[in-house]
Coordinates of C-alpha atoms and ligand atoms in Angstrom, one line a residue:
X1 CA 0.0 0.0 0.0
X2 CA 1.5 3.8 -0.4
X3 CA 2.3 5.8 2.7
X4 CA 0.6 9.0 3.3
X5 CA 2.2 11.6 5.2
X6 CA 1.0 10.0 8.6
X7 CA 2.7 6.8 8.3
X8 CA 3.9 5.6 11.4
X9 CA 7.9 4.3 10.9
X10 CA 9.6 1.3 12.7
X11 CA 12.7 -0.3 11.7
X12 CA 15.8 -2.5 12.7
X13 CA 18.8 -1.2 13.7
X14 CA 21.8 -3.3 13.6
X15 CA 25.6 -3.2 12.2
X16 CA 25.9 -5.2 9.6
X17 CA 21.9 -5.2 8.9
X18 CA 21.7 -6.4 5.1
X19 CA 21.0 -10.1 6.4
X20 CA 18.5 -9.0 8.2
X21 CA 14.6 -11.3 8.0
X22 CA 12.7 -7.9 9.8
X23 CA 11.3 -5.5 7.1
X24 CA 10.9 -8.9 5.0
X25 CA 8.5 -9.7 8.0
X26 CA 7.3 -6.4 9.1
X27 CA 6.3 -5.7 5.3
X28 CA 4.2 -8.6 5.3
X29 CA 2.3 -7.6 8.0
X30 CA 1.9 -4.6 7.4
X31 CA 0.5 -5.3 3.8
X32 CA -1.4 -7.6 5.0
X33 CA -3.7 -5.5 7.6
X34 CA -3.0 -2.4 5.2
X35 CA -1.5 -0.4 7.8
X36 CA -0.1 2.8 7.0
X37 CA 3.4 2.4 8.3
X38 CA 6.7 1.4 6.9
X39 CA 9.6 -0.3 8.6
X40 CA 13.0 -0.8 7.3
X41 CA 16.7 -1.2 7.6
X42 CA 19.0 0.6 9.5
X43 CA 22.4 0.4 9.6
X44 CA 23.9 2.2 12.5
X45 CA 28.2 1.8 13.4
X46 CA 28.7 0.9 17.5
X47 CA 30.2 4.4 17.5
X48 CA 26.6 6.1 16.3
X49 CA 24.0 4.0 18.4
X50 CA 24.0 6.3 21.0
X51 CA 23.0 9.3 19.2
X52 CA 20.7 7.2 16.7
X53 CA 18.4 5.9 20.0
X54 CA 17.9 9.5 21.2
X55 CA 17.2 10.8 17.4
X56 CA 14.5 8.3 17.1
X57 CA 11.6 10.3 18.8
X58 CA 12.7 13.3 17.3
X59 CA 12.5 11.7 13.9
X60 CA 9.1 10.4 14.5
X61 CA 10.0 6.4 14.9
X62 CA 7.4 4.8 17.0
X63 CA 10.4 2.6 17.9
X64 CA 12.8 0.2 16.5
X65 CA 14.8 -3.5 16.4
X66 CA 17.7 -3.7 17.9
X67 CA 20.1 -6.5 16.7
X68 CA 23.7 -6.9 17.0
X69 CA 25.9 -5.6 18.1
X70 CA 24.1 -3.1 20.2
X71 CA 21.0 -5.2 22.0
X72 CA 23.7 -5.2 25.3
X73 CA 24.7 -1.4 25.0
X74 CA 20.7 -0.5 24.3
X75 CA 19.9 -1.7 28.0
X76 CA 21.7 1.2 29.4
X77 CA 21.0 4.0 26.7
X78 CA 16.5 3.3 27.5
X79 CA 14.7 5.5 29.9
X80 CA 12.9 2.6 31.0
X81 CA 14.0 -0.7 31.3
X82 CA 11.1 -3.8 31.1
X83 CA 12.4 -6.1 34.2
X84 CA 12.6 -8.9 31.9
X85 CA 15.1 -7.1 29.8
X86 CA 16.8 -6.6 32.5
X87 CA 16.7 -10.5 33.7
X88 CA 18.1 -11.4 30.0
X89 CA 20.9 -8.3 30.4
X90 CA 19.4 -7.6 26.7
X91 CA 17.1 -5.4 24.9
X92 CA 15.8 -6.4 21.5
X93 CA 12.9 -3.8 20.9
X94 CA 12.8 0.2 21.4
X95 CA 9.0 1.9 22.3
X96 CA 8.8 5.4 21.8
X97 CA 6.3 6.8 24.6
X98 CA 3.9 9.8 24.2
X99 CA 6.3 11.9 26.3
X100 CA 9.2 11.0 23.5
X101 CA 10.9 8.8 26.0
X102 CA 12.4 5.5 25.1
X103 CA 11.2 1.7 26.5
X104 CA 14.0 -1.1 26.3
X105 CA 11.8 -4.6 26.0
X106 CA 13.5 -8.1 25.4
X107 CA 10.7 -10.2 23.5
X108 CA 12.7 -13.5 23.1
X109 CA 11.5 -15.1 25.8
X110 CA 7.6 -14.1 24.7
X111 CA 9.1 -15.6 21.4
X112 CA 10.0 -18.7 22.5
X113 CA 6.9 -19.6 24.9
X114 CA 4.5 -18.3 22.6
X115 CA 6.1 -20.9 19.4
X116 CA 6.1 -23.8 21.8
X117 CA 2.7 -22.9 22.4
X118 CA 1.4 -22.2 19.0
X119 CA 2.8 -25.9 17.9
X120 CA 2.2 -28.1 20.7
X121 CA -1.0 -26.7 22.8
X122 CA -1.3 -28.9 25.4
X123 CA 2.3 -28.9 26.6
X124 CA 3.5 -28.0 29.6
X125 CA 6.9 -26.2 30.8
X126 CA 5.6 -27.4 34.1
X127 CA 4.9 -30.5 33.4
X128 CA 9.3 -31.6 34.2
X129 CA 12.9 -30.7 34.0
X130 CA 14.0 -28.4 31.1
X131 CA 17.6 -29.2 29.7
X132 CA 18.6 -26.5 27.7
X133 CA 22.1 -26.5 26.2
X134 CA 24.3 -23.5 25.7
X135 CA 24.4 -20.3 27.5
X136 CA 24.5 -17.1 25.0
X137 CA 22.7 -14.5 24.9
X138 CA 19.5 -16.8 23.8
X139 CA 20.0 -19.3 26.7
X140 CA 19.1 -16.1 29.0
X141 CA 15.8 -15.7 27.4
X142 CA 15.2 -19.5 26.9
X143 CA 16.0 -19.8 31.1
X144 CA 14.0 -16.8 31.6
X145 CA 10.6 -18.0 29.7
X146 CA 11.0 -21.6 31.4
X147 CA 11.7 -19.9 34.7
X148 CA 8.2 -17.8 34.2
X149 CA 6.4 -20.6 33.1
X150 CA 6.7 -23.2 36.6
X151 CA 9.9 -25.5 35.2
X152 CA 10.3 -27.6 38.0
X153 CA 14.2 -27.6 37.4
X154 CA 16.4 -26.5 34.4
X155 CA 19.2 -28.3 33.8
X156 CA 21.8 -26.1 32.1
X157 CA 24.5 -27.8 30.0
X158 CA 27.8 -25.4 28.3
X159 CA 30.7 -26.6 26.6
X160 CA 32.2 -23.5 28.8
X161 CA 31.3 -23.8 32.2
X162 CA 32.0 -20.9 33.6
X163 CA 30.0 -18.9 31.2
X164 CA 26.7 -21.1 32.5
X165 CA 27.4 -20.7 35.9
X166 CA 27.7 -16.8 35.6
X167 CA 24.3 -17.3 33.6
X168 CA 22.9 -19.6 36.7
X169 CA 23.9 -16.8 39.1
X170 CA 21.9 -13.7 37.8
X171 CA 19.2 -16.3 37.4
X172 CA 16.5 -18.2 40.2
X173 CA 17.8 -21.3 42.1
X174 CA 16.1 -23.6 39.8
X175 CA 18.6 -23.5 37.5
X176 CA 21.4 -26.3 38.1
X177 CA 24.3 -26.0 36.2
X178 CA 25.7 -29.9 35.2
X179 CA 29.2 -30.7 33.4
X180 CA 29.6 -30.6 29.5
X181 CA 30.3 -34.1 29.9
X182 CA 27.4 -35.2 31.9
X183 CA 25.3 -33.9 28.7
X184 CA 23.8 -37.2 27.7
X185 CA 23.1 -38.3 31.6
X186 CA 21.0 -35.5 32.5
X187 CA 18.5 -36.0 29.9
X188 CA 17.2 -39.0 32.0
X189 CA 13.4 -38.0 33.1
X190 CA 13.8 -34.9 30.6
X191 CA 10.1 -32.9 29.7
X192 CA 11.7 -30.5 27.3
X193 CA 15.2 -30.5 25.4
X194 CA 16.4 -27.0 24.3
X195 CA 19.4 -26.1 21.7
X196 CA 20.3 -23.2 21.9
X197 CA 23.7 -23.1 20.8
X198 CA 25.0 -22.5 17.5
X199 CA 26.1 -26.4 16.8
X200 CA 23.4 -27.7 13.9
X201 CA 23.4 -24.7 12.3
X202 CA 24.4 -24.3 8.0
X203 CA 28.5 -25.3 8.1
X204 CA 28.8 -26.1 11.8
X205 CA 29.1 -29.8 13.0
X206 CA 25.6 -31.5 14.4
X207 CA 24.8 -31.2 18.4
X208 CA 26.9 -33.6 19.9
X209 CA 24.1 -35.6 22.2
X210 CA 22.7 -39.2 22.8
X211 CA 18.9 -38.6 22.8
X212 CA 18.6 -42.5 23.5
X213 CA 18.2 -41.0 27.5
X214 CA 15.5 -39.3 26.7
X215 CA 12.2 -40.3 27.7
X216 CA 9.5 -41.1 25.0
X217 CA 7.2 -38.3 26.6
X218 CA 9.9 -35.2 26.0
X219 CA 9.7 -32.6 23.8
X220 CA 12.8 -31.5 21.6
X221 CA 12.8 -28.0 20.4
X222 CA 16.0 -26.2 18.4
X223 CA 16.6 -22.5 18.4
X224 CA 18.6 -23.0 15.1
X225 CA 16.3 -22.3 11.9
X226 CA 18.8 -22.9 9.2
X227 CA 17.8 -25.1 8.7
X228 CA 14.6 -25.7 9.8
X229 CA 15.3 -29.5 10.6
X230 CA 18.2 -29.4 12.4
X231 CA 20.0 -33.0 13.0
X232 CA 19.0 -32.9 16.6
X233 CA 15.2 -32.3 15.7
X234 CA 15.8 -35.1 12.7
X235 CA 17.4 -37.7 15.6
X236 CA 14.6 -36.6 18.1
X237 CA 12.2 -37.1 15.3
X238 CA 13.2 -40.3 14.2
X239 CA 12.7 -41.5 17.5
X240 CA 9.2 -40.5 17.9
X241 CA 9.5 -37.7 20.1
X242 CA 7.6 -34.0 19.7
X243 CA 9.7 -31.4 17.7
X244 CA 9.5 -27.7 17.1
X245 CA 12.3 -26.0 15.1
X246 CA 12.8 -22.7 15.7
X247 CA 11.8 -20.6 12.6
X248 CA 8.7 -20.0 15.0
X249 CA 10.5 -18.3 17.7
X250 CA 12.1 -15.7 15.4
X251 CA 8.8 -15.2 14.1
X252 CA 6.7 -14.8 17.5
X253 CA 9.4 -12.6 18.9
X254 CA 8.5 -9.8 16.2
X255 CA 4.8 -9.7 17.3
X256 CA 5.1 -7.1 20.7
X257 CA 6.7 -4.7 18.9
X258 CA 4.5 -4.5 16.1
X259 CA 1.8 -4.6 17.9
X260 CA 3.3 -1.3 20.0
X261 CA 4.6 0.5 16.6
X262 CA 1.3 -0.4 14.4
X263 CA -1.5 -0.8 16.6
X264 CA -2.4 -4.6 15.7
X265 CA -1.0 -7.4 17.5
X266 CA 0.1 -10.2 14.3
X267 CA -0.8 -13.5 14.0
X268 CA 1.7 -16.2 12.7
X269 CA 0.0 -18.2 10.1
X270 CA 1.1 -21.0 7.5
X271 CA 1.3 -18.4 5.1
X272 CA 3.5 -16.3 6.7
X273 CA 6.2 -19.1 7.3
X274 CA 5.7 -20.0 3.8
X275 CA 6.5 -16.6 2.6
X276 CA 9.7 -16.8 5.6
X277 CA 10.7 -19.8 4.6
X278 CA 10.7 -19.5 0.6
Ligands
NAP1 P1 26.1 -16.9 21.5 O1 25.7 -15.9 22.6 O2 27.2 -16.7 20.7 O3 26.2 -18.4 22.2 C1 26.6 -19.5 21.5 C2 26.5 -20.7 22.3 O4 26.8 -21.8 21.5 C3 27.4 -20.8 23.6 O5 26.7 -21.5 24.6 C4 28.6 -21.6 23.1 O6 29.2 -22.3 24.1 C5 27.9 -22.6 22.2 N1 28.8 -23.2 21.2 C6 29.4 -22.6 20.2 N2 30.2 -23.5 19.6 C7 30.1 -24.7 20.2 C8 30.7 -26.0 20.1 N3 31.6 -26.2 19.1 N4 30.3 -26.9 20.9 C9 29.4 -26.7 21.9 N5 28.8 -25.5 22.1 C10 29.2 -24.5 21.3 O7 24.8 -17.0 20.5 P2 23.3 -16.8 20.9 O8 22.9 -15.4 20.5 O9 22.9 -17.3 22.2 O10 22.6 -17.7 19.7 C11 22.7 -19.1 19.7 C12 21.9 -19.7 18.6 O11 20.5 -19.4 18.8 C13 22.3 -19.2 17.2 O12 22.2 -20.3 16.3 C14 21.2 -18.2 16.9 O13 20.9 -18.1 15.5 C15 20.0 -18.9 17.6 N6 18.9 -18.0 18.0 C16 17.7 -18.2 17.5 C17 16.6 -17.4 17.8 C18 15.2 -17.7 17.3 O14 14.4 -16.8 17.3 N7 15.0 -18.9 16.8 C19 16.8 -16.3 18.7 C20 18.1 -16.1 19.2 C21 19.1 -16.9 18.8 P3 30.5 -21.6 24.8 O15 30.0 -20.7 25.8 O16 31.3 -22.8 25.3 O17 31.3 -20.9 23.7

């Protein structure tokens, strides 16, 4: 649809941005409830990202993206932090308020719940322990939403230790923080399996993990979406156990901030991760 002169403006601001799935997505949506509003790419240097947050109000943005490498600097630039944001130590979307001042929110945790719920309805992060392996940036948000939804225990398994303990400590006490090389034990009595390192991904080797532990009952769900069947979702699969790849994730996580930029809160339908995927 064309813009008039009252088009709202979101974007994504990130450095490099060119690989970058948001307007792709945003435009759909926002073709698709022909809303007047554009959102699109911006490419903003570490050294600029400072002055580029503050200039967003005064250009009009209803708020913004943020992608690497800034989504740890943006957490200190916001006037007001969302506590969750502040949980993962990461903000991922930018709300311009009414009085011109700037919200910081982290919807990766809203991403991840709301995929797992979309696909599988009736399961339950309560229902037993959570393994999830890795702990990046999107471990945080991963411990976070399993945290917030009554996990009994999380398990939390990194090839570097020290870097899951420091995650453990600015966490709740149901996270437990077990040995690279106890991996394949701890999957014993396992409700849901999380990846979310970088291991399965296009050019990197697969997961290295025995799912033959796992019980029949668990749920195995990858944060890496290229490609969309991982090995570790084809293994879990092949076994007869409940997948969910994690193209739905990325997808979910863009919904709260259009829904604050645009006025409409989007759905995720087939078509849409037709469109994503092709
Ligand atoms: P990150 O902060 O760089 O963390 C990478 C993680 O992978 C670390 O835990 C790292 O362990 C582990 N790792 C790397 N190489 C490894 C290896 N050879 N063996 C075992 N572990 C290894 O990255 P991130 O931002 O958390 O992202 C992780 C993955 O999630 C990426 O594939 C990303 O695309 C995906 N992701 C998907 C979504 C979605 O919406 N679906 C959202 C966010 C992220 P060490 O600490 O030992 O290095």
């Amino acid at each position: 649809m064309s813009l008039s002169g009252k088009a709202k403006l979101a974007g994504v601001i990130g450095w490099p941005v060119g690989h970058s799935w948001s307007p792709r997505l945003h435009g759909h949506w926002l073709e698709f409830y022909g809303i007047d509003g554009a959102y699109v790419p911006l490419p903003v240097r570490p050294a600029d990202f400072a002055e580029v947050l503050r200039a967003l109000p005064r250009m009009g943005f209803s708020g913004a993206n943020v992608t690497l490498p800034h989504k740890e600097t943006a957490l200190a630039l916001v006037d007001h932090l969302d506590p969750l944001a502040r949980r993962i130590g990461a903000v991922n979307t930018l709300i311009v308020r009414s009085d011109g001042s700037i919200e910081g929110r982290n919807t990766d945790a809203f991403g991840f719940r709301e995929n797992l719920r979309h696909v599988l309805p009736g399961l339950s992060l309560a229902a037993g322990p959570a393994v999830v392996v890795g702990a990046g940036g999107a471990a945080r948000a991963v411990v976070a939403a399993l945290e917030d939804a009554g996990a009994p225990e999380i398990r939390l398994v990194n090839r570097t230790r020290e870097r899951a303990e420091n995650l453990a400590k600015s966490m709740g006490a149901l996270v437990r923080v077990i040995d690279w090389e106890q991996r394949h034990d701890c999957l014993a009595d396992t409700a849901l399996l999380v990846n979310t390192t970088t291991q399965g991904m296009s050019g990197q080797p697969p997961l290295p993990l025995l799912l033959d532990r796992l019980p029949l009952t668990a749920t195995v769900t990858d944060l890496v979406y290229v490609p969309l069947e991982t090995p570790l979702l084809a293994d879990a699969r092949r076994r007869g156990l409940a997948v969910v790849d994690g193209l739905g994730m990325l997808l979910h996580q863009a919904r709260p901030g259009f829904e604050a930029w645009f006025g409409v809160m989007p759905e995720v339908t087939d078509t849409l991760r037709r469109f994503v995927e092709a």
